[in-house]
mmCIF file of C-alpha atoms in Angstrom:
data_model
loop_
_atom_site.group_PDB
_atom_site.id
_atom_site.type_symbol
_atom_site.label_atom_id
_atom_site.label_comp_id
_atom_site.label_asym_id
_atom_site.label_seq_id
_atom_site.Cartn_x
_atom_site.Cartn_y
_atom_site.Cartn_z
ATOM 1 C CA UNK A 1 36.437 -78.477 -80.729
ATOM 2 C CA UNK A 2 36.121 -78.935 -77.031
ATOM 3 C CA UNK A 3 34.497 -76.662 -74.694
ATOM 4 C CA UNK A 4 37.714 -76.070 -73.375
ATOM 5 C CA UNK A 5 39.388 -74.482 -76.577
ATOM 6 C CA UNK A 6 35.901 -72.223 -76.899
ATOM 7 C CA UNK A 7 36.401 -70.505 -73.180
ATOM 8 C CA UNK A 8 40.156 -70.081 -74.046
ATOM 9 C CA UNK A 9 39.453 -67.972 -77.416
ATOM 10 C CA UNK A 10 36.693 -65.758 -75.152
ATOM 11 C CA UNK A 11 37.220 -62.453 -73.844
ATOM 12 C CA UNK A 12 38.313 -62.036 -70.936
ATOM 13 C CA UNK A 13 37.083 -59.107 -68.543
ATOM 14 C CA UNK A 14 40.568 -57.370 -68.769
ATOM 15 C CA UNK A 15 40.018 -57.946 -72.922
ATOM 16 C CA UNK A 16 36.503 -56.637 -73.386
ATOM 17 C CA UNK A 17 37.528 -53.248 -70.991
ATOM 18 C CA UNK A 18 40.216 -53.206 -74.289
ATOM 19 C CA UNK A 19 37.899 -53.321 -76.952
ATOM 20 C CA UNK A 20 35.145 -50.920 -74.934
ATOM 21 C CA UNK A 21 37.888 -48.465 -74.848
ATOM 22 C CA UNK A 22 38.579 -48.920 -78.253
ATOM 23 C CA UNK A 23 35.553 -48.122 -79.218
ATOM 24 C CA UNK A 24 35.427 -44.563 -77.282
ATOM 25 C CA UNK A 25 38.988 -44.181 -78.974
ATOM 26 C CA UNK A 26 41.394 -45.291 -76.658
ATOM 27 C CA UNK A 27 44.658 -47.257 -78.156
ATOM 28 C CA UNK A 28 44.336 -51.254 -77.689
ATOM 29 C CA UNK A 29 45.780 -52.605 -74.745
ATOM 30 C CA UNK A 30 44.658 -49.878 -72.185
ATOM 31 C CA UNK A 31 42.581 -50.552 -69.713
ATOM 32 C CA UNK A 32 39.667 -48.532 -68.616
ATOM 33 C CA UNK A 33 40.908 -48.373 -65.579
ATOM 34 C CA UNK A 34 44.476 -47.402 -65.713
ATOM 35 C CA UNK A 35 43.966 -44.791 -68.479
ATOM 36 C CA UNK A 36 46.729 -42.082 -68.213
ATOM 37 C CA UNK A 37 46.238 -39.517 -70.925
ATOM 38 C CA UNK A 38 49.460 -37.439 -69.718
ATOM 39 C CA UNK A 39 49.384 -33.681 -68.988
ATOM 40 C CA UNK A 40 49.043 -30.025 -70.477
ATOM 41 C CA UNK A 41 47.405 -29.905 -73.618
ATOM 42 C CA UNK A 42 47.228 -34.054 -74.713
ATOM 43 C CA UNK A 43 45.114 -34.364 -71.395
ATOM 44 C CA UNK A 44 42.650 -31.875 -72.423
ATOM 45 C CA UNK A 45 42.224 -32.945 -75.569
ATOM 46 C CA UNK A 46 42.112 -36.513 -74.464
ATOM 47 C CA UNK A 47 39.093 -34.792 -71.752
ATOM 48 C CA UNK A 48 37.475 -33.024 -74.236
ATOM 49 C CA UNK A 49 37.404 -34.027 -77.526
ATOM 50 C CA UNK A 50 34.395 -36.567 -77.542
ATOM 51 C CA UNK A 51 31.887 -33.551 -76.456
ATOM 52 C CA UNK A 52 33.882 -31.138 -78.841
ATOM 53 C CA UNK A 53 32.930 -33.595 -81.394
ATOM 54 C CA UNK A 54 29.352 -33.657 -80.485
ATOM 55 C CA UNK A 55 29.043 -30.234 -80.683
ATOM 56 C CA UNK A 56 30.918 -29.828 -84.029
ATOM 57 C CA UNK A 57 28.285 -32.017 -85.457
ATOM 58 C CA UNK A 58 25.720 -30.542 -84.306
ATOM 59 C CA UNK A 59 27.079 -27.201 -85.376
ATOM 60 C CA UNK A 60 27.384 -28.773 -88.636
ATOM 61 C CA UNK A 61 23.664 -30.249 -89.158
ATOM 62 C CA UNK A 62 22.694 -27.284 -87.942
ATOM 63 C CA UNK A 63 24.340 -24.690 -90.488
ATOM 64 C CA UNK A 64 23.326 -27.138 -93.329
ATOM 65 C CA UNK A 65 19.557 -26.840 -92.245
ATOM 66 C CA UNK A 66 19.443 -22.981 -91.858
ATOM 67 C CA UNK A 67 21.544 -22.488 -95.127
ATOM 68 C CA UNK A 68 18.360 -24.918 -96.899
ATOM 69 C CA UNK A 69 15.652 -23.647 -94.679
ATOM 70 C CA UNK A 70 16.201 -20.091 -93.764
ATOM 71 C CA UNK A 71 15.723 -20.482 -90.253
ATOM 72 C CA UNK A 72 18.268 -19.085 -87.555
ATOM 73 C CA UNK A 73 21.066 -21.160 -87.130
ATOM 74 C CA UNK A 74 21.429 -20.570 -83.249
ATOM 75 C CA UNK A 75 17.424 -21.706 -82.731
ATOM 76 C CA UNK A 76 18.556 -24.983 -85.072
ATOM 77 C CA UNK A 77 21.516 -25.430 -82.611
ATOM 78 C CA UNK A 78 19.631 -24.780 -79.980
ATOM 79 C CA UNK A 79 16.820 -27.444 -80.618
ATOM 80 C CA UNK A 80 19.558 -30.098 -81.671
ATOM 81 C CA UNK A 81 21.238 -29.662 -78.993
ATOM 82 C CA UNK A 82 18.842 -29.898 -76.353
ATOM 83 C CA UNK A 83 17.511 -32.855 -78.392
ATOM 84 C CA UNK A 84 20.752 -34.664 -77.211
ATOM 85 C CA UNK A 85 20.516 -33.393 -73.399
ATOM 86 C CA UNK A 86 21.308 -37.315 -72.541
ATOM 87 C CA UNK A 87 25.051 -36.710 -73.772
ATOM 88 C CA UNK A 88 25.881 -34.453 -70.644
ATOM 89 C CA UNK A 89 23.834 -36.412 -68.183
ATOM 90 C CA UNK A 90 27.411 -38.701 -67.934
ATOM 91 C CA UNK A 91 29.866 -40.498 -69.969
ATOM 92 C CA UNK A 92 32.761 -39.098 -72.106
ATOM 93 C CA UNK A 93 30.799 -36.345 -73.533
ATOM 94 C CA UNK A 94 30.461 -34.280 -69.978
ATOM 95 C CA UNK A 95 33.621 -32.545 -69.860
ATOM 96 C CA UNK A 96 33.631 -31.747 -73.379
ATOM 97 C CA UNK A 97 30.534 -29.871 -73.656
ATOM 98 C CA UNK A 98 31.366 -28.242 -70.835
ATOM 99 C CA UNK A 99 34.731 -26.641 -72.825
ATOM 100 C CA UNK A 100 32.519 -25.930 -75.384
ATOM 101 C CA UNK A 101 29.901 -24.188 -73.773
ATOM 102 C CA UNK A 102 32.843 -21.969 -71.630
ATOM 103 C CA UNK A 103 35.929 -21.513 -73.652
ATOM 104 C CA UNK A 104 35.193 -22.151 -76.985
ATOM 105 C CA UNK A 105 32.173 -19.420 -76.411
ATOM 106 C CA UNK A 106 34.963 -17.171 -74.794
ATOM 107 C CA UNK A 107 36.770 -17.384 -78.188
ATOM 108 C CA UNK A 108 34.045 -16.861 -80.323
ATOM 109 C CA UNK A 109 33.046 -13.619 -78.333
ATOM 110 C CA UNK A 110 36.591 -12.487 -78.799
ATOM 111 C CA UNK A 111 36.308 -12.906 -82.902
ATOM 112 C CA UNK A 112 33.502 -10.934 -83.352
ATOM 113 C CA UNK A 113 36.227 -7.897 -82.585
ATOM 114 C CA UNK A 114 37.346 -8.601 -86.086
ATOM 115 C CA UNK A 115 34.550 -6.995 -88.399
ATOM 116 C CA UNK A 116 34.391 -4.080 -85.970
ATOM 117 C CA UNK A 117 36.408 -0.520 -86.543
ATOM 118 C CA UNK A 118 36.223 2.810 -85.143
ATOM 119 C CA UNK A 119 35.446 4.462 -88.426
ATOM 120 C CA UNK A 120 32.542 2.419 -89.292
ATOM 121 C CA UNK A 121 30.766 3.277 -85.922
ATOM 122 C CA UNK A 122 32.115 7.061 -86.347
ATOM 123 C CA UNK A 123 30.748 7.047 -89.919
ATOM 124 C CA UNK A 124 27.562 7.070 -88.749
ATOM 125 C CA UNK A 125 27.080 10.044 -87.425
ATOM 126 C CA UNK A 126 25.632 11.836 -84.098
ATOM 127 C CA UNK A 127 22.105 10.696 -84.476
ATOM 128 C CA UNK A 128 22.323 7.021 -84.704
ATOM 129 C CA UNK A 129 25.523 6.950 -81.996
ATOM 130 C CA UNK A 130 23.001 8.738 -79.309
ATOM 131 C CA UNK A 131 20.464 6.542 -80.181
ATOM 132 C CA UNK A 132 22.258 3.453 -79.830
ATOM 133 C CA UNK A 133 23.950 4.564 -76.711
ATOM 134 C CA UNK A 134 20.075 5.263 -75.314
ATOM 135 C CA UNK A 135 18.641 2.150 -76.711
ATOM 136 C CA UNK A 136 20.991 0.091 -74.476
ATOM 137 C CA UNK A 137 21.296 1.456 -71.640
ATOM 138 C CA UNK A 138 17.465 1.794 -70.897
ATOM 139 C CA UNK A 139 17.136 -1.659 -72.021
ATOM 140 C CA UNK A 140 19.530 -3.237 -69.747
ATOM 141 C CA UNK A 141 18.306 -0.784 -67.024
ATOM 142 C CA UNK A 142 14.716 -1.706 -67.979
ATOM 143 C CA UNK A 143 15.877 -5.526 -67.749
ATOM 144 C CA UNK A 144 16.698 -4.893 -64.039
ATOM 145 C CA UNK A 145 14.271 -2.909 -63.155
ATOM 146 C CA UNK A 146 11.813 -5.169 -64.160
ATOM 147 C CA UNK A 147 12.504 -8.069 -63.340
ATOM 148 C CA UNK A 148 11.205 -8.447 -60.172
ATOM 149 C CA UNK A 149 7.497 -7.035 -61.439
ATOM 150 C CA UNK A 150 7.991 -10.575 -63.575
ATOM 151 C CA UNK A 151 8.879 -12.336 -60.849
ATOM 152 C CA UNK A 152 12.822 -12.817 -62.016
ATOM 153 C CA UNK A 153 16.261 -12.510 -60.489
ATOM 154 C CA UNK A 154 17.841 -9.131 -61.344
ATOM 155 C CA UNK A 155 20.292 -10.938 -62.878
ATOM 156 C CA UNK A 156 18.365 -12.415 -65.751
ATOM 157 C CA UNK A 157 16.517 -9.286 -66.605
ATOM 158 C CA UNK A 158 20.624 -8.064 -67.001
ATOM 159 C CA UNK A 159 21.154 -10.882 -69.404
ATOM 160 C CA UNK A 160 17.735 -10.179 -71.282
ATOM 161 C CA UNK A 161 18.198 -6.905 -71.115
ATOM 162 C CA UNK A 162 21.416 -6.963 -72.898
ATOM 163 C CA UNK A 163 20.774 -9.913 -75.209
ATOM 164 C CA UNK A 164 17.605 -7.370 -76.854
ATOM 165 C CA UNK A 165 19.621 -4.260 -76.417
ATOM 166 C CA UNK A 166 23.113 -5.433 -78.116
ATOM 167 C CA UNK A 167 23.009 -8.231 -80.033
ATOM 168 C CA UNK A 168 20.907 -11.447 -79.595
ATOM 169 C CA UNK A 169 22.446 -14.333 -79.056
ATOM 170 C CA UNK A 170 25.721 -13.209 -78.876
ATOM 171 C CA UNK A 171 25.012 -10.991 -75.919
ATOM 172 C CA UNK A 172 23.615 -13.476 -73.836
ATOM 173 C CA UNK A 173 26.228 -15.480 -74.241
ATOM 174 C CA UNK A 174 28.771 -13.206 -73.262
ATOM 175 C CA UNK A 175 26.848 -11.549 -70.071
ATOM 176 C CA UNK A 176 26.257 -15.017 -68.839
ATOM 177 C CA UNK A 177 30.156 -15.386 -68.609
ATOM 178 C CA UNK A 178 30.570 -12.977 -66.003
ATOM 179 C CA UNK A 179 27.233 -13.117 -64.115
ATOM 180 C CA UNK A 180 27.368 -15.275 -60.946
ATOM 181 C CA UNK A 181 26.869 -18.948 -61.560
ATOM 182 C CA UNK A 182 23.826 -20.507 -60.083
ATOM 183 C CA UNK A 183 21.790 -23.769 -60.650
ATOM 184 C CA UNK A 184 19.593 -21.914 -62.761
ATOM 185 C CA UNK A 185 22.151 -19.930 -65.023
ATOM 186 C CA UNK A 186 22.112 -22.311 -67.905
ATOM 187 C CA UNK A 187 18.904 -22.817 -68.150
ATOM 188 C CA UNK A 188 18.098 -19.182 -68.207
ATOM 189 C CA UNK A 189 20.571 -17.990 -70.567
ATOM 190 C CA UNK A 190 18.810 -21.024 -73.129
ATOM 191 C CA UNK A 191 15.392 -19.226 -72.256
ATOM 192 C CA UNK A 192 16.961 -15.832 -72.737
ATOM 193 C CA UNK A 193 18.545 -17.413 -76.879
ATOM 194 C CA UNK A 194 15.551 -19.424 -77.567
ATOM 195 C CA UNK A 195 13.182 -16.019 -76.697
ATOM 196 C CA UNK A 196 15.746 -13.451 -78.638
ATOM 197 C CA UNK A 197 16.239 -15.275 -81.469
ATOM 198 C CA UNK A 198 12.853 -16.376 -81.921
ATOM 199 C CA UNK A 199 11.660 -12.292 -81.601
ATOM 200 C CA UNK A 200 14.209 -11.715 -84.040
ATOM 201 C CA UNK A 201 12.831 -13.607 -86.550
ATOM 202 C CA UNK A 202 9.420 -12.225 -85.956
ATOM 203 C CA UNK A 203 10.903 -8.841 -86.288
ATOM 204 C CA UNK A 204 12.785 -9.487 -89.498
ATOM 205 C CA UNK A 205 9.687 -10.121 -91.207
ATOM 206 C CA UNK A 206 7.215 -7.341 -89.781
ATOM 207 C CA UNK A 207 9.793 -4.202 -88.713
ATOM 208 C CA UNK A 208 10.204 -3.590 -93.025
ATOM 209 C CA UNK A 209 6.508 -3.608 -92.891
ATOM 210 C CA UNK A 210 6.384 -1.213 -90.103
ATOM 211 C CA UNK A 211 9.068 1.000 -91.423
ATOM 212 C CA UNK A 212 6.989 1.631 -94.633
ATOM 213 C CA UNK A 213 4.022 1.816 -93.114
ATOM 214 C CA UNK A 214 5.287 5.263 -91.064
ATOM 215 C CA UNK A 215 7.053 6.326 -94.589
ATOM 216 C CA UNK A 216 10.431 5.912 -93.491
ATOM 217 C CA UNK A 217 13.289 6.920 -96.213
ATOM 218 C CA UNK A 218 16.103 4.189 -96.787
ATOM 219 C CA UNK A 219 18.440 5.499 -94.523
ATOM 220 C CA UNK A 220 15.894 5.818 -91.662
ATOM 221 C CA UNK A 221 14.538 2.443 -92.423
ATOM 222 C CA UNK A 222 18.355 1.397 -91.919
ATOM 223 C CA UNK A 223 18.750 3.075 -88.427
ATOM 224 C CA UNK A 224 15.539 1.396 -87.679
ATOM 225 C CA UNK A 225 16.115 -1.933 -88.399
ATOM 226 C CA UNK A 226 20.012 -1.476 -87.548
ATOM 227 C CA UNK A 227 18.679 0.280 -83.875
ATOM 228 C CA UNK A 228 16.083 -2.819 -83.256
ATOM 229 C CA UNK A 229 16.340 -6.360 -84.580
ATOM 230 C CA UNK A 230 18.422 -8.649 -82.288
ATOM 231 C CA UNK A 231 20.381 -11.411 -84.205
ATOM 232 C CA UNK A 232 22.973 -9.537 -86.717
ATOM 233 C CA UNK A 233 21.699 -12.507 -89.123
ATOM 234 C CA UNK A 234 17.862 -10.492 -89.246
ATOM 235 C CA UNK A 235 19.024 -7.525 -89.545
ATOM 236 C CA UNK A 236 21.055 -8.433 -92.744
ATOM 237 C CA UNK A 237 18.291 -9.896 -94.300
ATOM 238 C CA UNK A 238 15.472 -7.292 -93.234
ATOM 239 C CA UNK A 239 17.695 -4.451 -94.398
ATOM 240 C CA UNK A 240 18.554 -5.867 -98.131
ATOM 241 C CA UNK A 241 15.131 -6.697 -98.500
ATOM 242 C CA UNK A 242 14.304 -3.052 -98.639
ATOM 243 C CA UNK A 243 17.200 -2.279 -100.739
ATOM 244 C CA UNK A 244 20.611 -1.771 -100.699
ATOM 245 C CA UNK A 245 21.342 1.084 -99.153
ATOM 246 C CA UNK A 246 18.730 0.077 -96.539
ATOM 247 C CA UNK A 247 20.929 -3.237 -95.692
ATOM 248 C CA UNK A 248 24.355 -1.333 -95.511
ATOM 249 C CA UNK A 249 23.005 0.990 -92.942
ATOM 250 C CA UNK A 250 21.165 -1.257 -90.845
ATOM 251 C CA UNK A 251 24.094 -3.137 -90.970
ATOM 252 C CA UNK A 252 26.714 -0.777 -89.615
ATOM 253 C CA UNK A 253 24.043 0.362 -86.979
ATOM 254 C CA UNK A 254 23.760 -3.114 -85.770
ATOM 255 C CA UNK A 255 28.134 -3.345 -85.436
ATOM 256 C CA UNK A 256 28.037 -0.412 -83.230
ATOM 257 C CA UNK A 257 25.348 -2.155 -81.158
ATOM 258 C CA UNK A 258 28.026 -5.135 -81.295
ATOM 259 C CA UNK A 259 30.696 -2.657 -80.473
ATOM 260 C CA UNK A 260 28.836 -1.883 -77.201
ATOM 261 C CA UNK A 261 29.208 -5.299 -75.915
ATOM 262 C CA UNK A 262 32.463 -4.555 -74.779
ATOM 263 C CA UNK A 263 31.877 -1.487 -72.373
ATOM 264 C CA UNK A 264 28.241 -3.298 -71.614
ATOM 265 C CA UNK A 265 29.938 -6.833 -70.122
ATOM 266 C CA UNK A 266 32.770 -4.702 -68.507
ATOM 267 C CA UNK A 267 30.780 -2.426 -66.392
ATOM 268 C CA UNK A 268 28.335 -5.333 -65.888
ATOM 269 C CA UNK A 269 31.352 -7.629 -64.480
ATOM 270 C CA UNK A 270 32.865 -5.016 -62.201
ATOM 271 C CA UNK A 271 28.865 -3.520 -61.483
ATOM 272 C CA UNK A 272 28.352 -8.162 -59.971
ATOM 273 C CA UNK A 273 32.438 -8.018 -58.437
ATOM 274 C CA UNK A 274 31.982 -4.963 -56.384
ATOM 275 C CA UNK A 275 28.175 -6.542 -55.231
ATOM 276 C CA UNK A 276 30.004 -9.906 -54.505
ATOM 277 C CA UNK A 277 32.667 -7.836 -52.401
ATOM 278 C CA UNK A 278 30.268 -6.064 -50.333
ATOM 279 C CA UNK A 279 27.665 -9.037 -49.479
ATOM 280 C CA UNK A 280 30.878 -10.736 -48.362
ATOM 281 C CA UNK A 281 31.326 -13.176 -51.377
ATOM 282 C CA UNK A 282 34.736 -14.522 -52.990
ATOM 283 C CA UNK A 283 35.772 -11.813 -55.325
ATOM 284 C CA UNK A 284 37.555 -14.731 -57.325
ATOM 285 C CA UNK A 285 34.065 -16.048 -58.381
ATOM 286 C CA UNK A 286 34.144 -13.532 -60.849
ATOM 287 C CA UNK A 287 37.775 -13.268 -62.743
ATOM 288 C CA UNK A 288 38.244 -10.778 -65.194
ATOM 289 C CA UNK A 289 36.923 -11.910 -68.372
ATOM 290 C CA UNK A 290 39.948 -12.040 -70.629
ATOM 291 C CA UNK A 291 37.909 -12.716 -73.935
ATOM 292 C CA UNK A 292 36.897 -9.133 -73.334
ATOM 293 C CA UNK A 293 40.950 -7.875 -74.201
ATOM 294 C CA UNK A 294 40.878 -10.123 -77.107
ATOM 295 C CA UNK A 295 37.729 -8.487 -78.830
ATOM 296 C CA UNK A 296 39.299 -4.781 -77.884
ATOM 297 C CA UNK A 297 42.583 -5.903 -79.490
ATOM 298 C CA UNK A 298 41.034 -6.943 -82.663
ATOM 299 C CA UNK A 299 39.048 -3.558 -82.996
ATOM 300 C CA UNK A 300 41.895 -1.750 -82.665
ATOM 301 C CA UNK A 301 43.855 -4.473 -84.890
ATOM 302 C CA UNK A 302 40.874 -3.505 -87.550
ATOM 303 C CA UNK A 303 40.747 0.063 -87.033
ATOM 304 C CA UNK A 304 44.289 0.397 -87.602
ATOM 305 C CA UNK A 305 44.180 -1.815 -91.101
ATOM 306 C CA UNK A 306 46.288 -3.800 -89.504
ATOM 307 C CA UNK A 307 44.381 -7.162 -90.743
ATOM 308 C CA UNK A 308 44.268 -7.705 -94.067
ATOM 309 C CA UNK A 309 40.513 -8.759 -95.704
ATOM 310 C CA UNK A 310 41.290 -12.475 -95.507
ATOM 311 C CA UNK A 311 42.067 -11.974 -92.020
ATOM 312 C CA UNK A 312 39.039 -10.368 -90.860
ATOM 313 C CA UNK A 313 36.687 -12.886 -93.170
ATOM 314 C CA UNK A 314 38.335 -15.900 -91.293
ATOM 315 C CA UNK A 315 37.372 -14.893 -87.960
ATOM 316 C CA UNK A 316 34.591 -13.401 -88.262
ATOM 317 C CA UNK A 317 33.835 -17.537 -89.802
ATOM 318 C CA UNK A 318 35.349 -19.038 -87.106
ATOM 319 C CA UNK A 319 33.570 -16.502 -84.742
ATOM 320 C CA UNK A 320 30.356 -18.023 -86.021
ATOM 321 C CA UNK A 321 31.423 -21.664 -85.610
ATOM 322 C CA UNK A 322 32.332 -21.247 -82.386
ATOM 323 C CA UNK A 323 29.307 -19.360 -81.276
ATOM 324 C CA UNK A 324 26.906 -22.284 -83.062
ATOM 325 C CA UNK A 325 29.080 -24.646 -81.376
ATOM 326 C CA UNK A 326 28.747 -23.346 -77.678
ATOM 327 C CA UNK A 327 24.950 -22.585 -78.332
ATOM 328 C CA UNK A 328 24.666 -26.277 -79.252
ATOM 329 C CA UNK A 329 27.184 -27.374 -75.743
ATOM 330 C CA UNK A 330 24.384 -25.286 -73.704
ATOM 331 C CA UNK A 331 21.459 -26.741 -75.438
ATOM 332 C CA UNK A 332 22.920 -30.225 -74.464
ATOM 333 C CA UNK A 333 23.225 -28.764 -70.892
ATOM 334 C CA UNK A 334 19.630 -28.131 -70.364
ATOM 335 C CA UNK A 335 16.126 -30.309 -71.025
ATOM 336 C CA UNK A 336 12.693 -29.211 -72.517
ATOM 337 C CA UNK A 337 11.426 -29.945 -69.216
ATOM 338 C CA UNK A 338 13.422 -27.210 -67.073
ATOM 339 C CA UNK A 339 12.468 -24.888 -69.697
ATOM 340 C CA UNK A 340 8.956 -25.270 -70.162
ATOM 341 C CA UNK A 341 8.912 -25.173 -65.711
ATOM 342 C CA UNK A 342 10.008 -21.466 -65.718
ATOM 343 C CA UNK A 343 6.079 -20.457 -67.337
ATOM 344 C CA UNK A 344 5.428 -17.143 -69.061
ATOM 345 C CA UNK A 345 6.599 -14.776 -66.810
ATOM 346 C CA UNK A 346 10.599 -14.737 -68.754
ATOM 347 C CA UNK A 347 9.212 -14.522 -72.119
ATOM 348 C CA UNK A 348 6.817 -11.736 -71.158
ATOM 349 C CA UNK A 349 10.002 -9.485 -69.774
ATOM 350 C CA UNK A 350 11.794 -9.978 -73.211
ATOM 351 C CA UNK A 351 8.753 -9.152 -75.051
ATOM 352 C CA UNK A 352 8.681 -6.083 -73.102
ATOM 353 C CA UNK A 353 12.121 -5.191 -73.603
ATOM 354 C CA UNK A 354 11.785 -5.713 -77.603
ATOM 355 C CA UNK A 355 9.046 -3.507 -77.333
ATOM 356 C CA UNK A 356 10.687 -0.827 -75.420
ATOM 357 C CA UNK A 357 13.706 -0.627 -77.461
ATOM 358 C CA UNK A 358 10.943 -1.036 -80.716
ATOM 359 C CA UNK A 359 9.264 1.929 -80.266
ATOM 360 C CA UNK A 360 11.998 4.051 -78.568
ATOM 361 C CA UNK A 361 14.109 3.520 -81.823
ATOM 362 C CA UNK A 362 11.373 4.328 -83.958
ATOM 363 C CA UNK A 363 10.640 7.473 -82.049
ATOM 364 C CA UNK A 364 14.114 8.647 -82.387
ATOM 365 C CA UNK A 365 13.975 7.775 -86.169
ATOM 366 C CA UNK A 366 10.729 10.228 -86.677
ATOM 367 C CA UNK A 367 12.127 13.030 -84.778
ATOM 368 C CA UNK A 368 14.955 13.200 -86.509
ATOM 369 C CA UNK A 369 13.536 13.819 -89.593
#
């Protein structure tokens, strides 16, 4: 064979951009450089679904971990994520994670409506609804307050604030939506998950031991644990380690906190608007966060029995995936190295906000004995 066949059966430069593109999925016979993915819907999915993917998988390995380990999904996601920080640095991957780590959190905020109704939270009674209501506020407020004493934005001790007072991970996720973007948002709303849901953990194992120790009843040890514990994962397994009864209580307790998340990111969005407004800022930075309807609807939806059982158990599942998902987009957003740069100073003001909302539970607990 002469050198001459050999060249003629090589790639040429036009052939190897084919089988490159092939490889990132792209049909055969499109260049890289005259891709045209069409409009609407086909061109986001075309955009978006190699960092989707990513994120899926991650979401996956790290469900299968927690479910074998009995560690918190969201720090697994979280870890994995970050571990993969290269993906959004460029390539395919960027705009995906980006939808993931936006809308696809939007959607799972909106789902967690689902397992929420008005007579669970008025089934509770006066006690626990006051002290709720309490608990959050003077967290949040605390959050702002303090943040400057700890040398962080106001801002950030909002989204701390909230993520201790309502309901871990969840909470940061959400406030973060409709806070004003800045070159440090992402990273600090992975500080604020990694801190929460690390606390959370710690406090599922020592708030039981702390509710016996001060001879709390079942139901009290409920409204404690229900009033405290961040990630609605710890409180479920704190309270049905004390019993039964303990765990149903703590549970509902923790959905109203949930159900505040509603009225907390609403006031907080029009509270950052009407700041942007007067400092002379684009009120368009910060839209109206529609995911915020969506959860309202479904409470409503559930309150009414208007979704049947299967319904509300397939959300509230797709909730989570979406939720480990976008935790796992923001993790691939941000590096070890930005975090461990931000020092003590963050993790001290969430420690001081799970202590504050700790003991000021706990109080209200004893007293109303």
């Amino acid at each position: 064979m002469s050198a001459t066949h050999v060249l003629a059966g090589a790639p040429t430069d036009a052939g190897l951009t084919q089988s490159l593109g092939a490889m990132e999925g792209l049909p055969l016979g499109v260049a890289a450089t005259h891709r045209k993915p069409g409009s609407g819907a086909r061109a986001l999915l075309f955009a978006v679904y190699p960092g989707l993917l990513a994120a899926l998988t991650i979401a996956l390995a790290a469900t299968w971990l927690s479910q074998h380990y009995r560690v918190p999904v969201m720090l697994f996601a979280l870890l994995f994520g970050m571990a993969f920080n290269f993906l959004h640095q460029e390539g395919r991957c960027v705009a995906g994670i980006d939808f993931v780590s936006k809308s696809v959190l939007r959607v799972g905020v909106a789902l967690l409506g689902a397992k929420i109704t008005a007579g669970q939270i008025l089934g509770l009674g006066v006690m626990p609804l006051v002290t709720v209501l309490v608990a959050v506020t003077s967290t949040i407020s605390l959050g702002a307050l303090a943040s400057k004493r700890f040398g962080q934005s106001r801002a950030f001790g909002v989204l701390t604030g909230g993520a201790v007072g309502i309901c871990g991970a969840s909470a940061a996720l959400a406030i973060a939506s409709i806070l004003p973007q800045t070159e440090d948002s992402e990273r600090d709303t992975i500080l604020a998950v990694v801190t929460v849901t690390a606390l959370s953990t710690i406090a599922m194992i020592t708030y039981p031991l702390i509710a016996a120790l001060v001879g709390l009843d079942h139901a009290q040890a409920g409204i404690f644990l229900g009033g405290t514990i961040h990630d609605v994962a710890q409180v479920v397994g704190a309270g049905y380690t004390v019993s039964p009864q303990t765990g149903d209580i703590a549970t509902y307790v923790k959905l109203l906190r949930v159900a505040l998340l509603l009225p907390a990111v609403l006031v907080l969005g029009l509270a950052w608007r009407g700041t942007a407004a007067r400092s002379g800022e684009a009120r368009g930075k910060l839209p109206f966060p529609l995911f915020l309807l969506g959860f309202a609807v479904l409470v409503a939806a559930g309150s009414f029995r208007l979704l049947p059982p299967a319904a509300v158990d397939a959300a509230s599942a797709l909730s989570r995936w979406c939720l480990v998902a976008a935790v796992a987009g923001l993790g691939m957003k941000t590096s070890f190295g930005a975090l461990v740069k931000v020092g003590w100073r963050p993790v001290a003001l969430i420690v001081t906000e799970t202590v504050w909302i700790g003991g000021l539970v706990l109080a209200a607990t004893l007293l109303w004995r």
